[in-house]
């Protein structure tokens, strides 16, 4: 069944306010506007039991509801995927409790159980509600679901409930989303959740805040990092998990580090040179008239009386000739 280019208003039924499919084929709704449709049971717009795929594309669905589950789509034991593509779904619900505390009202937009999978792309879900999962309720789907370029805002309570039905999110690098369980709040993909500070994510399909793991030694990772950032020359980081540039340790006076991304303490200035400040990127030759005798010299020493040094970068002074 294909419904294309229609305006559907005030549909009402015990199951499927627009379409009731029981052991039927695919259902497609394309380029349509659907408003104020209701089911006193399941599926405010589409009820599909033991049927084919259910697809809503390039459409707007507003103020549709089910007194039980699936404010827009109810799919149980469906042989094909449920997909919502290039559409807006607003103010839909599955929230009328059958008794006080009842939680059977699942999926303010989609309820899919024992079915194939779910695909969502280029969709805005706005102000939807459900007693258990205001937008998507997925249970025991046979294949992994996929969500890309979706905005899910101002929906109440649990936004998505996914039970034994993992979701693959199309997130930017440095971002993650849980694949299963209860997901709360506003959601935007590909923005998703930032990898935690001190961690980085340079792969897709990340499902935990730790993403690909802790930032490497010599590097730091602010929240949302895809590629770890090296500590600047003059600094080093000997442990993993640095969260900011301020975490990098400065070279102490008498030492220097000329390269970025150092993971060990800075090098001591060789004899004949010195470094008198923190985070030096190089050592300075001792000036004429002074000497720097040891590795790690912080300040040059003046030549003693009766000694001289007319060269720079020297570790010792020379005795004056007799009589001079």
Short mmCIF file of N, CA and C in Angstrom, two decimals, residues 82-203:
data_model
loop_
_atom_site.label_atom_id
_atom_site.label_comp_id
_atom_site.label_asym_id
_atom_site.label_seq_id
_atom_site.Cartn_x
_atom_site.Cartn_y
_atom_site.Cartn_z
N UNK A 82 11.15 -0.66 9.80
CA UNK A 82 10.41 0.59 9.97
C UNK A 82 11.37 1.72 9.65
N UNK A 83 10.98 2.64 8.79
CA UNK A 83 11.86 3.75 8.43
C UNK A 83 11.10 5.05 8.41
N UNK A 84 11.74 6.10 8.94
CA UNK A 84 11.22 7.46 8.87
C UNK A 84 12.33 8.31 8.28
N UNK A 85 12.08 8.90 7.12
CA UNK A 85 13.12 9.58 6.36
C UNK A 85 12.61 10.96 5.94
N UNK A 86 13.45 11.99 6.16
CA UNK A 86 13.16 13.32 5.65
C UNK A 86 11.83 13.88 6.11
N UNK A 87 11.49 13.69 7.37
CA UNK A 87 10.16 14.06 7.85
C UNK A 87 10.25 14.81 9.18
N UNK A 88 9.11 15.37 9.59
CA UNK A 88 8.97 16.00 10.90
C UNK A 88 7.82 15.35 11.63
N UNK A 89 8.06 14.98 12.89
CA UNK A 89 7.02 14.37 13.73
C UNK A 89 6.91 15.21 14.99
N UNK A 90 5.75 15.79 15.21
CA UNK A 90 5.58 16.75 16.31
C UNK A 90 4.30 16.46 17.11
N UNK A 91 4.42 16.58 18.46
CA UNK A 91 3.25 16.52 19.34
C UNK A 91 2.47 15.22 19.20
N UNK A 92 3.18 14.13 19.01
CA UNK A 92 2.52 12.82 18.96
C UNK A 92 2.74 12.09 20.29
N UNK A 93 1.88 11.12 20.61
CA UNK A 93 1.95 10.56 21.96
C UNK A 93 1.37 9.16 22.05
N UNK A 94 1.84 8.49 23.10
CA UNK A 94 1.24 7.23 23.55
C UNK A 94 1.28 7.30 25.07
N UNK A 95 0.32 8.00 25.64
CA UNK A 95 0.46 8.35 27.06
C UNK A 95 -0.77 8.08 27.92
N UNK A 96 -1.86 7.60 27.38
CA UNK A 96 -3.04 7.41 28.21
C UNK A 96 -2.90 6.11 29.00
N UNK A 97 -2.64 6.17 30.30
CA UNK A 97 -2.43 4.94 31.07
C UNK A 97 -3.72 4.13 31.19
N UNK A 98 -3.57 2.82 31.10
CA UNK A 98 -4.73 1.96 31.26
C UNK A 98 -5.15 1.85 32.71
N UNK A 99 -4.23 2.10 33.63
CA UNK A 99 -4.50 2.12 35.06
C UNK A 99 -3.40 2.94 35.71
N UNK A 100 -3.58 3.39 36.95
CA UNK A 100 -2.53 4.20 37.60
C UNK A 100 -1.20 3.47 37.62
N UNK A 101 -0.14 4.16 37.15
CA UNK A 101 1.19 3.58 37.13
C UNK A 101 1.44 2.63 35.98
N UNK A 102 0.47 2.43 35.09
CA UNK A 102 0.65 1.52 33.97
C UNK A 102 1.74 2.02 33.04
N UNK A 103 2.61 1.09 32.55
CA UNK A 103 3.73 1.48 31.69
C UNK A 103 3.61 0.84 30.31
N UNK A 104 2.42 0.41 29.92
CA UNK A 104 2.29 -0.24 28.61
C UNK A 104 2.25 0.75 27.46
N UNK A 105 2.14 2.03 27.77
CA UNK A 105 2.05 3.04 26.71
C UNK A 105 3.46 3.38 26.24
N UNK A 106 3.94 2.68 25.25
CA UNK A 106 5.34 2.72 24.86
C UNK A 106 5.49 3.29 23.46
N UNK A 107 6.43 4.23 23.32
CA UNK A 107 6.75 4.76 22.01
C UNK A 107 5.81 5.85 21.57
N UNK A 108 6.11 7.10 21.97
CA UNK A 108 5.29 8.22 21.55
C UNK A 108 5.25 8.38 20.04
N UNK A 109 6.29 7.89 19.35
CA UNK A 109 6.32 7.92 17.89
C UNK A 109 6.32 6.50 17.33
N UNK A 110 7.29 5.69 17.72
CA UNK A 110 7.41 4.33 17.16
C UNK A 110 7.50 3.30 18.27
N UNK A 111 6.70 2.27 18.15
CA UNK A 111 6.85 1.04 18.92
C UNK A 111 7.17 -0.06 17.91
N UNK A 112 8.33 -0.70 18.07
CA UNK A 112 8.70 -1.80 17.18
C UNK A 112 9.23 -2.94 18.02
N UNK A 113 8.61 -4.10 17.89
CA UNK A 113 9.00 -5.26 18.69
C UNK A 113 8.98 -6.51 17.82
N UNK A 114 9.99 -7.37 18.04
CA UNK A 114 10.08 -8.64 17.30
C UNK A 114 9.99 -8.41 15.80
N UNK A 115 10.56 -7.30 15.37
CA UNK A 115 10.51 -6.92 13.95
C UNK A 115 11.92 -6.87 13.39
N UNK A 116 12.06 -6.32 12.18
CA UNK A 116 13.35 -6.35 11.49
C UNK A 116 14.31 -5.32 12.07
N UNK A 117 14.07 -4.03 11.86
CA UNK A 117 14.99 -2.98 12.31
C UNK A 117 14.30 -1.63 12.16
N UNK A 118 15.02 -0.58 12.56
CA UNK A 118 14.54 0.79 12.41
C UNK A 118 15.60 1.62 11.70
N UNK A 119 15.16 2.48 10.77
CA UNK A 119 16.07 3.43 10.12
C UNK A 119 15.47 4.83 10.22
N UNK A 120 16.30 5.78 10.68
CA UNK A 120 15.87 7.17 10.82
C UNK A 120 16.93 8.06 10.18
N UNK A 121 16.53 8.97 9.28
CA UNK A 121 17.48 9.89 8.65
C UNK A 121 16.76 11.19 8.31
N UNK A 122 17.42 12.30 8.63
CA UNK A 122 16.91 13.65 8.30
C UNK A 122 15.51 13.86 8.87
N UNK A 123 15.37 13.62 10.17
CA UNK A 123 14.07 13.69 10.83
C UNK A 123 14.16 14.61 12.04
N UNK A 124 13.12 15.42 12.25
CA UNK A 124 12.96 16.21 13.47
C UNK A 124 11.83 15.61 14.30
N UNK A 125 12.15 15.22 15.53
CA UNK A 125 11.15 14.76 16.48
C UNK A 125 11.00 15.85 17.54
N UNK A 126 9.82 16.43 17.66
CA UNK A 126 9.64 17.60 18.53
C UNK A 126 8.41 17.40 19.41
N UNK A 127 8.60 17.58 20.72
CA UNK A 127 7.48 17.61 21.68
C UNK A 127 6.61 16.37 21.63
N UNK A 128 7.21 15.21 21.53
CA UNK A 128 6.45 13.97 21.58
C UNK A 128 6.49 13.40 22.99
N UNK A 129 5.58 12.49 23.31
CA UNK A 129 5.53 11.99 24.67
C UNK A 129 5.03 10.55 24.70
N UNK A 130 5.49 9.84 25.73
CA UNK A 130 5.04 8.47 25.95
C UNK A 130 5.30 8.09 27.39
N UNK A 131 4.40 7.31 27.97
CA UNK A 131 4.58 6.91 29.36
C UNK A 131 5.87 6.10 29.52
N UNK A 132 6.27 5.37 28.50
CA UNK A 132 7.55 4.67 28.49
C UNK A 132 8.16 4.87 27.11
N UNK A 133 9.07 5.82 26.99
CA UNK A 133 9.77 6.19 25.76
C UNK A 133 8.94 7.17 24.94
N UNK A 134 9.34 8.43 24.99
CA UNK A 134 8.56 9.48 24.33
C UNK A 134 8.71 9.47 22.81
N UNK A 135 9.78 8.86 22.28
CA UNK A 135 9.97 8.86 20.83
C UNK A 135 10.02 7.43 20.28
N UNK A 136 11.01 6.65 20.69
CA UNK A 136 11.21 5.31 20.12
C UNK A 136 11.24 4.25 21.21
N UNK A 137 10.49 3.20 21.01
CA UNK A 137 10.57 2.02 21.88
C UNK A 137 10.88 0.83 20.99
N UNK A 138 12.07 0.24 21.18
CA UNK A 138 12.54 -0.86 20.34
C UNK A 138 12.80 -2.07 21.22
N UNK A 139 12.30 -3.22 20.80
CA UNK A 139 12.44 -4.42 21.62
C UNK A 139 12.65 -5.64 20.73
N UNK A 140 13.76 -6.33 20.96
CA UNK A 140 14.04 -7.60 20.27
C UNK A 140 13.96 -7.48 18.75
N UNK A 141 14.58 -6.45 18.19
CA UNK A 141 14.66 -6.34 16.74
C UNK A 141 15.73 -7.30 16.21
N UNK A 142 15.51 -7.80 15.01
CA UNK A 142 16.40 -8.84 14.48
C UNK A 142 17.71 -8.27 13.93
N UNK A 143 17.70 -7.05 13.44
CA UNK A 143 18.89 -6.42 12.88
C UNK A 143 19.20 -5.13 13.64
N UNK A 144 20.42 -4.65 13.53
CA UNK A 144 20.80 -3.39 14.14
C UNK A 144 20.05 -2.24 13.47
N UNK A 145 19.66 -1.28 14.26
CA UNK A 145 18.98 -0.09 13.74
C UNK A 145 20.00 1.01 13.44
N UNK A 146 19.54 2.05 12.75
CA UNK A 146 20.46 3.09 12.28
C UNK A 146 19.77 4.45 12.38
N UNK A 147 20.47 5.41 12.99
CA UNK A 147 19.94 6.77 13.11
C UNK A 147 20.99 7.76 12.62
N UNK A 148 20.60 8.63 11.69
CA UNK A 148 21.52 9.61 11.10
C UNK A 148 20.80 10.93 10.90
N UNK A 149 21.51 12.04 11.18
CA UNK A 149 20.98 13.38 10.90
C UNK A 149 19.59 13.53 11.49
N UNK A 150 19.49 13.35 12.80
CA UNK A 150 18.21 13.44 13.49
C UNK A 150 18.29 14.45 14.62
N UNK A 151 17.20 15.19 14.81
CA UNK A 151 17.08 16.13 15.92
C UNK A 151 15.89 15.70 16.77
N UNK A 152 16.17 15.42 18.04
CA UNK A 152 15.13 14.93 18.94
C UNK A 152 15.12 15.87 20.13
N UNK A 153 14.13 16.77 20.19
CA UNK A 153 14.14 17.82 21.21
C UNK A 153 12.79 17.93 21.91
N UNK A 154 12.86 18.38 23.17
CA UNK A 154 11.68 18.71 23.97
C UNK A 154 10.71 17.54 24.09
N UNK A 155 11.25 16.34 24.17
CA UNK A 155 10.42 15.17 24.39
C UNK A 155 10.55 14.75 25.86
N UNK A 156 9.49 14.25 26.46
CA UNK A 156 9.52 14.05 27.91
C UNK A 156 10.11 12.71 28.32
N UNK A 157 10.65 12.65 29.55
CA UNK A 157 11.08 11.39 30.15
C UNK A 157 12.15 10.68 29.36
N UNK A 158 12.05 9.35 29.31
CA UNK A 158 12.96 8.55 28.49
C UNK A 158 12.66 8.86 27.04
N UNK A 159 13.68 9.26 26.30
CA UNK A 159 13.48 9.60 24.88
C UNK A 159 13.45 8.35 24.02
N UNK A 160 14.41 7.47 24.23
CA UNK A 160 14.51 6.22 23.47
C UNK A 160 14.73 5.08 24.45
N UNK A 161 13.98 4.02 24.29
CA UNK A 161 14.20 2.80 25.05
C UNK A 161 14.51 1.70 24.06
N UNK A 162 15.72 1.13 24.18
CA UNK A 162 16.17 0.10 23.25
C UNK A 162 16.56 -1.15 24.04
N UNK A 163 15.77 -2.20 23.89
CA UNK A 163 15.97 -3.45 24.62
C UNK A 163 16.35 -4.56 23.64
N UNK A 164 17.55 -5.11 23.79
CA UNK A 164 18.02 -6.15 22.87
C UNK A 164 17.89 -5.71 21.42
N UNK A 165 18.11 -4.43 21.19
CA UNK A 165 17.93 -3.84 19.86
C UNK A 165 18.97 -2.75 19.65
N UNK A 166 20.23 -3.10 19.41
CA UNK A 166 21.29 -2.08 19.32
C UNK A 166 21.07 -1.12 18.17
N UNK A 167 21.46 0.14 18.43
CA UNK A 167 21.34 1.22 17.45
C UNK A 167 22.74 1.66 17.03
N UNK A 168 22.95 1.81 15.74
CA UNK A 168 24.17 2.42 15.21
C UNK A 168 23.87 3.89 14.90
N UNK A 169 24.63 4.79 15.54
CA UNK A 169 24.44 6.23 15.36
C UNK A 169 25.50 6.77 14.41
N UNK A 170 25.11 7.65 13.52
CA UNK A 170 26.04 8.32 12.62
C UNK A 170 26.54 9.59 13.32
N UNK A 171 27.55 9.44 14.18
CA UNK A 171 28.08 10.55 14.96
C UNK A 171 29.37 11.08 14.34
N UNK A 172 29.63 12.37 14.56
CA UNK A 172 30.93 12.93 14.18
C UNK A 172 32.03 12.27 14.99
N UNK A 173 33.26 12.36 14.48
CA UNK A 173 34.40 11.88 15.25
C UNK A 173 34.51 12.70 16.53
N UNK A 174 34.96 12.05 17.58
CA UNK A 174 35.03 12.71 18.88
C UNK A 174 33.70 12.68 19.63
N UNK A 175 32.73 11.94 19.12
CA UNK A 175 31.39 11.87 19.72
C UNK A 175 30.98 10.41 19.92
N UNK A 176 29.97 10.22 20.76
CA UNK A 176 29.49 8.86 21.03
C UNK A 176 28.01 8.90 21.38
N UNK A 177 27.36 7.75 21.29
CA UNK A 177 25.99 7.57 21.75
C UNK A 177 25.83 6.14 22.25
N UNK A 178 25.04 5.93 23.30
CA UNK A 178 24.78 4.55 23.74
C UNK A 178 23.98 3.80 22.68
N UNK A 179 24.25 2.53 22.55
CA UNK A 179 23.56 1.75 21.53
C UNK A 179 22.31 1.07 22.07
N UNK A 180 22.21 0.90 23.38
CA UNK A 180 21.06 0.23 23.96
C UNK A 180 20.70 0.87 25.29
N UNK A 181 19.55 0.45 25.82
CA UNK A 181 19.12 0.94 27.12
C UNK A 181 18.25 2.17 27.02
N UNK A 182 18.12 2.88 28.15
CA UNK A 182 17.29 4.07 28.22
C UNK A 182 18.14 5.30 27.92
N UNK A 183 17.71 6.10 26.96
CA UNK A 183 18.41 7.33 26.58
C UNK A 183 17.49 8.51 26.89
N UNK A 184 18.01 9.46 27.66
CA UNK A 184 17.20 10.58 28.12
C UNK A 184 17.59 11.87 27.40
N UNK A 185 16.67 12.83 27.42
CA UNK A 185 16.98 14.20 27.02
C UNK A 185 16.99 14.43 25.52
N UNK A 186 17.43 15.64 25.17
CA UNK A 186 17.54 16.02 23.77
C UNK A 186 18.69 15.29 23.11
N UNK A 187 18.51 14.96 21.84
CA UNK A 187 19.53 14.22 21.09
C UNK A 187 19.67 14.87 19.72
N UNK A 188 20.91 15.03 19.29
CA UNK A 188 21.16 15.53 17.95
C UNK A 188 22.28 14.70 17.32
N UNK A 189 22.00 14.13 16.18
CA UNK A 189 23.02 13.39 15.43
C UNK A 189 23.21 14.12 14.09
N UNK A 190 24.46 14.36 13.69
CA UNK A 190 25.68 13.68 14.14
C UNK A 190 26.41 14.30 15.32
N UNK A 191 25.87 15.35 15.96
CA UNK A 191 26.59 15.97 17.07
C UNK A 191 26.77 15.00 18.24
N UNK A 192 25.72 14.26 18.61
CA UNK A 192 25.80 13.22 19.64
C UNK A 192 26.42 13.75 20.94
N UNK A 193 27.00 12.87 21.75
CA UNK A 193 27.65 13.25 23.01
C UNK A 193 29.15 13.40 22.81
N UNK A 194 29.74 14.38 23.48
CA UNK A 194 31.19 14.57 23.39
C UNK A 194 31.92 13.46 24.14
N UNK A 195 32.99 12.96 23.54
CA UNK A 195 33.90 12.09 24.30
C UNK A 195 34.39 12.87 25.52
N UNK A 196 34.53 12.20 26.64
CA UNK A 196 34.93 12.87 27.87
C UNK A 196 36.31 13.50 27.73
N UNK A 197 36.52 14.60 28.47
CA UNK A 197 37.84 15.22 28.52
C UNK A 197 38.86 14.19 29.02
N UNK A 198 40.02 14.17 28.38
CA UNK A 198 41.04 13.18 28.70
C UNK A 198 40.97 11.94 27.85
N UNK A 199 39.95 11.88 26.98
CA UNK A 199 39.77 10.73 26.08
C UNK A 199 39.57 11.24 24.66
N UNK A 200 39.72 10.35 23.69
CA UNK A 200 39.55 10.74 22.29
C UNK A 200 38.76 9.68 21.54
N UNK A 201 38.16 10.09 20.42
CA UNK A 201 37.41 9.16 19.61
C UNK A 201 37.66 9.40 18.13
N UNK A 202 38.39 8.52 17.49
CA UNK A 202 38.73 8.67 16.08
C UNK A 202 38.14 7.55 15.24
N UNK A 203 36.96 7.09 15.68
CA UNK A 203 36.27 6.03 14.94
C UNK A 203 34.77 6.27 15.07
#
